[in-house]
Amino acid sequence: MRATATLPLYQTIKQDLERAILSGDWRPGHRVPSEHELMGQYSCSRMTVNKALSLLAASGLVLRRRRSGSFVAAPAAEETVLELHDIPTEIGKSGAPYRYELVGRKLKRAGLGEAERLGIETGDWLLAVTALHFSAERPHVLENRLINIATVPDARLESFAETPPGSWLLGRIPWNEAEHQIHAVNAKAPAAKLLAIAPGTACLVVERRTWYAGKIVTQVTLTYPGGAHFLVGRFSPVRGRAGDLRADG
Amino acid sequence: MRATATLPLYQTIKQDLERAILSGDWRPGHRVPSEHELMGQYSCSRMTVNKALSLLAASGLVLRRRRSGSFVAAPAAEETVLELHDIPTEIGKSGAPYRYELVGRKLKRAGLGEAERLGIETGDWLLAVTALHFSAERPHVLENRLINIATVPDARLESFAETPPGSWLLGRIPWNEAEHQIHAVNAKAPAAKLLAIAPGTACLVVERRTWYAGKIVTQVTLTYPGGAHFLVGRFSPVRGRAGDLRADG
DNA sequence: CGGGTCATTAAGTATAGACAATTAGTGCTC
DNA sequence: GAGCACTAATTGTCTATACTTAATGACCCG
């Protein structure tokens, strides 16, 4: 009878409940049938129902309380989610032709400010790379990157003439911790010139630091000319799968 | 022997594996012990081990393949996560005193642009609210909000003289879908005056539309003076629990 | 009426076993 | 040597059961 013919039973149960909740049929606070009731409805064992409910609880859609039952959770405040992608991928998805241009590359020792920003010692070796990413032959973003040679010794041998450092690093060193800061600045003359905009134009700046195994890998400052809208995220409060919700709506 | 005395066994197993992965001990591609091996190591049933591994797979830390085994996953590209919080809460957390000021409130019918932006019909009733949020007596963000009267009829009776519309809505209407856009703009004269900054100063603009049960609830434009750094997120690629990782490190 | 005790309910955890599905590898056949 | 069938390893799903833990509400006693 059910369209989800080959889907595992616990998935079916989970989706049925998810639909009822996300559609708004069951408001926050609404009581979800108990494990026993669902056992009856789906003619299955309690462990199967439990798995479905536990997954929903893990994703934050329901709250479970002993003796009381399971209830539809109130969506998490206005805490929400955005995504930042790899730049060539990001541009490629928009359909515009992508071009990369290396502006500068310099091996140097960390100064005081850099050492502090990266959490390393002054004098440690760094590779500073400046590059432009073009979308349809217009500058899309300016990339200023510092790479920690101690963590990524191979970088010393890479010219970055063809491959953007971000993509190069992705394929080489994974990250397991990262930190972002986003703010707006008025473009200063050098950046404005590279981005082909008037000095003073508002730009969106994303700063990201990335660690692996406790050691800093890289710090990058991405400067996007304002105006063009940017950083779009669409999502549901189902934690753990932002953005991929609209199927089957 | 293990410090996690009262923790359920499956959690213990999960954490042990998580630690090995996030610390970098096990690199991406590393083979995680099979369910049988873990069964032996922890002297427990397969279902218990399976639960631990399934949770890790759901959070994206490991990949599981039949006949092959479980492997440490490569972290998801540079796809990452940020959080935006309720404004009074956000300011309150910084320790600075918070103040709210209503600038304008007007009931009106949707024009062409508004109708399109909100996905409603021209002529539908809207409540437009303009307000300022102060942090330590300095303007922190300008809020321009449209509320769909059809979805939130109560808004018609609320003055918003004391309660910010965002917080008011949160307590009344949950959301189950939202959409963001972030960009940078040069402040125009009216906004600049309200925010007490020079016209042309770079500002970060967050636009958010929120739906519940398929109907639009509200659209809000938040204008933050640039400079002050903003939108900070720290996270691990463990999906589903961004930010709360650093415990016990 | 107040307060404590106890039974009940529902979820939380865990076990042991079964069969299905997938697929890497092995060895056999042609 | 190429292709094929078989084997076995490993995860995927599900069952039936059991005991534990938390919390609610009812009952009893002072």
XYZ file of C-alpha atoms (C1' of nucleotides) in Angstrom:
558
model
C 0.000 0.000 0.000
C 2.778 2.366 0.922
C 4.807 3.873 -1.914
C 8.090 3.290 -0.094
C 8.196 -0.314 -1.155
C 11.806 -1.309 -0.735
C 12.734 1.164 1.989
C 13.718 -0.362 5.307
C 10.882 -0.325 7.758
C 12.565 1.955 10.257
C 13.157 4.492 7.490
C 9.541 4.337 6.488
C 8.440 5.010 10.032
C 10.949 7.809 10.377
C 9.833 9.479 7.172
C 6.165 9.186 8.019
C 6.765 10.957 11.310
C 9.093 13.493 9.732
C 6.488 14.414 7.183
C 3.827 14.905 9.823
C 6.137 17.186 11.770
C 7.701 19.225 8.989
C 4.385 19.760 7.252
C 3.124 21.399 10.413
C 0.432 18.771 10.925
C 1.923 18.014 14.287
C 2.799 21.249 16.045
C 5.647 21.518 18.523
C 4.593 19.883 21.759
C 2.329 17.431 19.965
C 2.646 13.981 21.346
C 4.134 11.415 19.007
C 2.633 7.929 19.382
C 4.523 5.847 21.906
C 6.797 3.029 20.879
C 4.095 0.559 21.751
C 1.474 2.319 19.667
C 3.796 2.487 16.683
C 4.674 -1.172 17.194
C 1.009 -1.891 16.698
C 0.534 0.461 13.744
C 3.453 -0.954 11.824
C 3.278 -4.509 13.190
C 6.932 -4.647 14.058
C 9.158 -5.048 17.063
C 9.876 -2.291 19.509
C 13.554 -2.084 18.515
C 12.581 -1.080 15.009
C 10.299 1.691 16.201
C 12.953 2.686 18.702
C 15.509 3.090 15.962
C 13.244 5.417 14.007
C 12.447 7.520 17.051
C 16.042 7.617 18.222
C 17.142 8.937 14.854
C 14.484 11.625 14.973
C 15.595 12.533 18.466
C 19.221 12.675 17.335
C 18.291 15.015 14.503
C 16.486 17.250 16.969
C 12.987 16.853 15.587
C 11.524 15.187 18.638
C 12.216 15.175 22.326
C 11.870 11.951 24.257
C 11.073 11.740 27.931
C 10.785 8.603 29.941
C 7.396 7.795 31.252
C 5.924 10.758 29.308
C 6.521 9.832 25.732
C 7.937 11.537 22.646
C 6.999 15.057 21.628
C 7.564 17.248 18.627
C 10.414 19.587 19.495
C 10.271 23.346 19.192
C 12.624 24.324 16.389
C 15.984 25.465 17.653
C 15.720 29.207 18.228
C 16.939 31.113 15.204
C 20.103 29.117 15.217
C 20.604 28.269 11.612
C 23.012 27.026 9.072
C 24.951 28.292 6.113
C 27.308 26.580 3.783
C 30.523 27.690 2.179
C 31.820 25.628 -0.682
C 34.997 25.197 -2.569
C 35.307 28.219 -4.845
C 35.710 26.582 -8.278
C 32.852 24.247 -7.421
C 30.733 27.127 -6.225
C 31.292 29.110 -9.400
C 30.963 26.055 -11.596
C 27.524 25.312 -10.195
C 26.284 28.722 -11.281
C 27.115 27.784 -14.861
C 29.504 30.666 -15.379
C 32.938 29.858 -16.785
C 35.617 29.782 -14.137
C 39.134 31.115 -14.367
C 41.940 31.195 -11.825
C 44.852 33.592 -11.707
C 47.821 33.543 -9.386
C 48.750 37.047 -8.263
C 51.596 36.392 -5.878
C 53.423 33.631 -4.040
C 56.043 34.168 -1.392
C 57.805 31.948 1.086
C 58.540 33.825 4.284
C 58.902 33.632 8.021
C 55.987 34.472 10.265
C 55.938 37.977 11.680
C 54.387 38.865 14.992
C 50.872 39.429 13.685
C 50.872 36.338 11.535
C 52.247 34.164 14.299
C 49.502 35.316 16.591
C 46.763 34.905 14.023
C 47.894 31.366 13.251
C 48.877 30.326 16.727
C 52.452 29.504 15.720
C 55.883 30.903 16.626
C 57.370 33.965 14.987
C 59.971 32.837 12.498
C 58.096 29.685 11.454
C 57.963 29.206 7.711
C 54.854 30.278 5.886
C 53.779 30.314 2.289
C 51.727 33.391 1.395
C 49.609 33.019 -1.722
C 47.455 35.686 -3.335
C 45.090 34.684 -6.098
C 41.993 35.768 -7.962
C 39.010 33.679 -8.922
C 37.037 34.863 -11.932
C 33.469 34.101 -12.780
C 32.594 34.898 -16.405
C 35.823 36.907 -16.673
C 34.817 39.172 -13.815
C 36.734 38.999 -10.524
C 34.597 37.005 -8.158
C 36.763 36.754 -5.078
C 40.226 37.677 -3.914
C 42.030 35.003 -1.943
C 44.820 35.793 0.504
C 46.150 32.645 2.031
C 48.826 31.645 4.491
C 49.899 28.019 4.537
C 51.775 26.526 7.443
C 54.822 24.830 5.933
C 55.365 22.751 9.057
C 51.993 21.062 8.528
C 52.049 20.979 4.730
C 55.689 20.708 3.634
C 54.646 19.781 0.084
C 53.286 23.289 -0.421
C 56.848 24.513 -0.720
C 57.197 22.664 -4.005
C 53.863 23.660 -5.476
C 53.698 26.732 -7.696
C 49.930 27.256 -7.479
C 50.127 28.672 -10.963
C 47.346 26.401 -12.149
C 45.688 24.933 -9.085
C 43.991 27.156 -6.517
C 45.536 26.546 -3.102
C 42.153 25.824 -1.555
C 41.408 22.942 -3.900
C 45.017 21.741 -3.692
C 44.855 21.601 0.088
C 41.484 19.879 0.095
C 42.866 16.940 -1.820
C 45.893 16.683 0.421
C 45.122 17.619 3.980
C 41.692 17.142 5.465
C 40.589 19.376 8.271
C 38.911 18.461 11.455
C 38.421 21.854 12.928
C 37.779 25.254 11.435
C 36.850 28.739 12.490
C 35.129 31.472 10.543
C 34.698 35.172 10.834
C 32.600 37.178 8.466
C 32.440 40.919 8.252
C 32.025 43.767 5.827
C 34.766 46.216 4.883
C 35.221 49.109 2.506
C 37.660 47.913 -0.147
C 41.105 49.436 0.159
C 42.976 50.548 -2.930
C 45.100 47.430 -3.672
C 42.232 45.006 -3.239
C 39.875 47.277 -5.141
C 42.279 47.377 -8.063
C 42.563 43.581 -8.213
C 38.811 43.166 -7.959
C 38.165 45.916 -10.502
C 35.889 47.884 -8.233
C 35.968 51.420 -6.884
C 37.894 51.891 -3.654
C 35.467 52.075 -0.774
C 33.019 49.610 -2.277
C 31.549 47.377 0.404
C 33.037 43.901 0.384
C 32.203 40.772 2.252
C 35.224 39.277 3.956
C 35.378 35.677 5.106
C 38.301 34.667 7.274
C 38.831 31.011 7.873
C 41.399 29.129 9.903
C 41.672 25.393 9.537
C 43.305 22.785 11.759
C 44.162 19.167 11.382
C 45.224 16.959 14.227
C 45.575 20.019 16.430
C 47.965 21.853 14.125
C 46.981 24.821 12.021
C 46.914 24.064 8.326
C 45.989 27.338 6.720
C 44.444 30.734 7.195
C 42.571 32.348 4.354
C 40.955 35.716 3.800
C 38.391 35.766 1.014
C 37.215 39.158 -0.182
C 33.997 39.201 -2.183
C 32.825 42.402 -3.823
C 29.469 43.270 -2.249
C 26.371 43.765 -4.290
C 26.243 40.414 -5.980
C 24.264 38.427 -3.520
C 26.096 35.728 -1.873
C 25.994 33.066 0.765
C 22.585 31.696 0.252
C 21.351 28.958 2.475
C 18.022 27.251 2.562
C 17.329 24.793 5.290
C 15.066 23.125 7.732
C 15.713 22.803 11.407
C 16.400 19.123 10.966
C 19.945 19.152 12.189
C 22.440 17.134 10.303
C 21.024 17.559 6.857
C 20.719 21.219 6.104
C 19.582 22.044 2.645
C 18.697 18.669 1.248
C 15.135 18.783 2.369
C 13.062 19.895 -0.542
C 12.806 16.554 -2.258
C 9.335 15.155 -2.670
C 7.744 18.346 -1.247
C 39.204 0.941 34.158
C 37.601 3.381 31.780
C 36.863 6.869 33.079
C 33.432 6.915 31.488
C 31.960 4.859 34.237
C 28.224 5.415 33.918
C 28.127 6.123 30.199
C 26.197 3.617 28.117
C 28.451 1.168 26.416
C 27.538 2.201 22.889
C 28.418 5.796 23.770
C 31.751 4.717 25.148
C 32.548 2.861 21.954
C 31.401 5.782 19.863
C 33.522 8.255 21.799
C 36.586 6.055 21.686
C 36.346 5.860 17.920
C 35.498 9.542 17.592
C 38.555 10.478 19.564
C 40.804 8.346 17.400
C 39.411 9.980 14.285
C 39.180 13.600 15.348
C 42.615 13.541 16.932
C 44.006 12.572 13.560
C 45.307 9.226 14.826
C 43.223 7.520 12.226
C 43.494 9.351 8.926
C 40.718 9.405 6.360
C 40.612 6.062 4.635
C 41.864 4.248 7.722
C 39.979 1.109 8.364
C 37.893 1.056 11.516
C 37.751 -2.338 13.254
C 34.880 -4.464 12.012
C 31.806 -5.045 14.108
C 33.097 -8.484 15.039
C 36.460 -7.159 16.157
C 34.829 -4.469 18.283
C 32.448 -7.067 19.702
C 35.510 -8.867 20.951
C 37.299 -5.773 22.227
C 34.336 -4.562 24.240
C 32.833 -7.979 25.011
C 29.398 -6.995 23.922
C 26.804 -7.966 21.353
C 26.954 -6.942 17.754
C 23.890 -4.713 18.024
C 25.655 -2.534 20.540
C 28.688 -2.087 18.337
C 26.399 -1.576 15.378
C 24.616 1.247 17.145
C 27.871 3.051 17.831
C 29.068 2.653 14.254
C 25.716 3.608 12.767
C 25.707 6.833 14.747
C 29.183 7.643 13.534
C 28.097 6.919 9.987
C 25.028 9.142 10.412
C 27.197 11.975 11.659
C 29.416 11.546 8.620
C 32.593 10.555 10.417
C 32.812 7.094 8.925
C 31.690 5.390 5.756
C 30.442 1.843 5.884
C 30.561 -0.624 3.025
C 29.315 -4.166 3.071
C 31.908 -6.820 2.846
C 34.643 -4.146 2.990
C 34.206 -2.658 6.415
C 34.025 0.800 7.940
C 36.449 3.559 7.023
C 37.241 7.004 8.318
C 35.511 9.466 5.999
C 37.217 12.372 4.306
C 35.788 15.534 5.827
C 33.037 17.075 3.751
C 34.653 19.497 1.311
C 34.721 22.973 2.730
C 31.044 22.814 3.382
C 30.673 24.295 6.777
C 28.304 25.735 9.261
C 27.576 29.046 10.874
C 25.038 30.041 13.422
C 22.844 33.083 13.732
C 21.146 33.661 17.022
C 18.335 35.713 18.397
C 19.625 39.271 18.645
C 18.981 40.089 22.326
C 20.458 36.728 23.252
C 23.434 37.299 21.010
C 24.156 40.694 22.528
C 23.427 39.487 26.032
C 26.028 36.763 25.722
C 28.720 39.326 24.975
C 28.027 40.893 28.346
C 27.142 44.290 26.915
C 23.880 45.894 28.060
C 21.124 45.513 25.513
C 18.554 48.094 24.505
C 15.751 47.958 21.984
C 14.134 50.868 20.199
C 11.155 50.844 17.884
C 11.666 53.182 14.952
C 8.556 52.610 12.918
C 5.516 50.360 12.608
C 3.073 50.431 9.761
C 0.245 48.227 8.621
C -0.015 48.184 4.859
C -0.870 46.204 1.791
C 1.833 44.380 -0.134
C 3.188 46.185 -3.178
C 4.535 44.406 -6.201
C 8.102 44.033 -4.928
C 7.044 42.943 -1.484
C 4.557 40.445 -2.820
C 7.228 38.911 -4.965
C 9.835 38.842 -2.227
C 7.412 37.146 0.141
C 5.677 34.914 -2.351
C 2.239 36.345 -1.557
C -0.362 38.322 -3.530
C -0.211 42.069 -4.005
C -2.707 43.664 -1.672
C -2.238 41.119 1.132
C -1.862 42.733 4.538
C 1.602 43.173 5.918
C 3.017 44.701 9.046
C 6.269 46.571 8.435
C 8.393 47.092 11.522
C 11.653 49.012 11.743
C 13.691 48.769 14.911
C 17.157 49.269 16.305
C 19.080 47.004 18.631
C 21.713 48.665 20.782
C 24.704 47.075 22.396
C 26.281 49.227 25.104
C 24.260 52.187 23.821
C 25.754 51.920 20.355
C 23.562 50.815 17.454
C 24.356 47.186 16.808
C 21.932 46.264 14.094
C 19.047 47.761 12.153
C 16.063 45.504 11.694
C 13.585 45.929 8.840
C 10.894 43.350 9.062
C 7.766 42.419 7.176
C 5.260 40.182 8.922
C 2.594 38.305 7.022
C -0.675 39.163 8.774
C -2.408 36.185 7.196
C -0.033 33.814 8.994
C 0.351 35.805 12.206
C -2.887 37.741 12.767
C -1.922 38.529 16.371
C 0.847 40.794 15.106
C -1.811 43.344 14.214
C -2.500 43.918 17.900
C 1.097 44.014 19.050
C 2.793 47.395 19.283
C 6.385 46.078 19.330
C 7.220 49.079 21.482
C 8.912 46.901 24.060
C 9.412 43.466 22.499
C 11.558 43.013 19.417
C 9.498 41.395 16.688
C 12.044 38.605 16.247
C 11.786 37.449 19.830
C 8.010 37.953 19.802
C 7.643 35.752 16.747
C 9.932 33.080 18.103
C 7.683 32.523 21.077
C 4.587 32.395 18.927
C 5.263 30.825 15.555
C 7.946 28.228 15.038
C 9.533 27.882 11.651
C 10.282 24.802 9.688
C 11.955 26.339 6.731
C 14.137 29.377 6.283
C 16.303 30.986 3.665
C 19.243 33.325 4.050
C 21.140 35.704 1.897
C 24.165 37.561 3.095
C 25.892 40.366 1.296
C 27.759 43.582 1.867
C 26.460 47.036 1.001
C 27.550 50.616 1.382
C 25.213 52.192 3.911
C 22.704 54.585 2.374
C 21.876 57.837 4.121
C 18.758 56.821 6.102
C 20.254 53.610 7.417
C 23.558 55.313 8.129
C 21.813 57.956 10.200
C 19.978 55.367 12.288
C 23.140 53.354 12.803
C 25.187 56.473 13.549
C 27.780 55.747 10.908
C 29.025 57.661 7.887
C 27.090 57.090 4.681
C 28.994 54.659 2.497
C 30.345 52.622 5.395
C 30.393 48.933 4.547
C 27.610 47.023 6.222
C 26.811 43.354 6.437
C 23.243 42.621 5.403
C 21.455 39.427 6.341
C 18.145 38.749 4.681
C 16.068 35.957 6.048
C 12.698 34.565 5.010
C 10.936 32.128 7.266
C 8.115 29.711 6.573
C 5.874 27.588 8.702
C 3.658 24.866 7.321
C 4.345 26.100 3.817
C 3.226 29.683 4.452
C 5.612 32.597 4.777
C 5.814 33.979 8.274
C 8.216 36.866 8.003
C 10.976 38.468 6.016
C 13.672 40.399 7.775
C 16.625 42.493 6.663
C 19.302 42.944 9.313
C 21.933 45.589 8.661
C 25.088 45.345 10.736
C 27.702 48.084 10.569
C 30.860 46.450 9.228
C 34.129 46.622 11.036
C 33.085 44.984 14.266
C 33.738 41.376 13.527
C 30.750 39.274 13.341
C 29.364 35.886 12.539
C 31.928 33.739 14.169
C 31.627 30.021 13.949
C 33.902 27.315 15.201
C 33.144 23.751 14.287
C 34.170 20.272 13.402
C 33.008 18.348 10.392
C 30.968 16.107 12.647
C 27.612 16.959 11.211
C 24.796 17.485 13.588
C 26.706 19.018 16.414
C 28.618 21.974 15.152
C 30.448 23.915 17.751
C 30.012 21.799 20.819
C 33.067 19.744 20.242
C 35.779 21.159 22.378
C 34.780 19.478 25.592
C 37.317 17.174 27.177
C 39.882 17.995 24.503
C -4.560 17.919 54.139
C 0.367 16.889 53.624
C 3.674 13.866 52.644
C 5.682 9.720 51.619
C 5.513 5.177 49.190
C 4.659 2.313 45.458
C 2.922 0.686 41.135
C 2.878 1.791 36.346
C 4.327 3.528 32.128
C 7.518 4.632 28.670
C 11.875 5.152 27.198
C 17.060 3.480 27.568
C 20.157 -0.061 27.076
C 21.670 -4.515 25.983
C 21.558 -9.507 24.370
C 21.424 -13.396 21.163
C 20.138 -14.801 17.107
C 18.443 -14.818 12.290
C 18.362 -13.839 7.563
C 19.282 -10.507 3.612
C 22.201 -7.951 0.617
C 26.490 -6.814 -1.168
C 30.890 -7.628 -2.831
C 35.884 -8.893 -2.633
C 38.284 -12.631 -3.429
C 39.068 -17.532 -4.890
C 39.221 -21.063 -7.708
C 37.190 -23.540 -11.480
C 36.039 -24.098 -16.237
C 36.496 -23.349 -20.951
C 43.992 -16.045 -19.836
C 39.034 -14.662 -19.617
C 34.946 -15.253 -17.686
C 32.022 -17.339 -14.336
C 30.268 -19.477 -10.204
C 30.953 -20.019 -5.581
C 32.515 -18.656 -0.886
C 32.967 -15.969 2.821
C 33.290 -11.507 5.069
C 30.877 -7.684 6.458
C 27.336 -4.643 7.028
C 21.994 -4.051 7.010
C 17.799 -5.071 8.988
C 14.684 -7.153 12.098
C 12.842 -9.988 16.023
C 11.901 -11.245 20.687
C 13.182 -10.584 25.095
C 14.988 -8.699 29.374
C 16.373 -5.722 32.626
C 17.120 -0.750 33.973
C 15.898 3.973 34.843
C 13.017 7.930 35.274
C 8.927 10.131 36.229
C 4.036 10.334 36.950
C 0.191 9.668 39.388
C -2.440 7.066 42.682
C -2.840 5.348 47.063
C -2.114 5.107 51.869
C -0.925 6.796 56.337
C -0.280 10.074 59.793
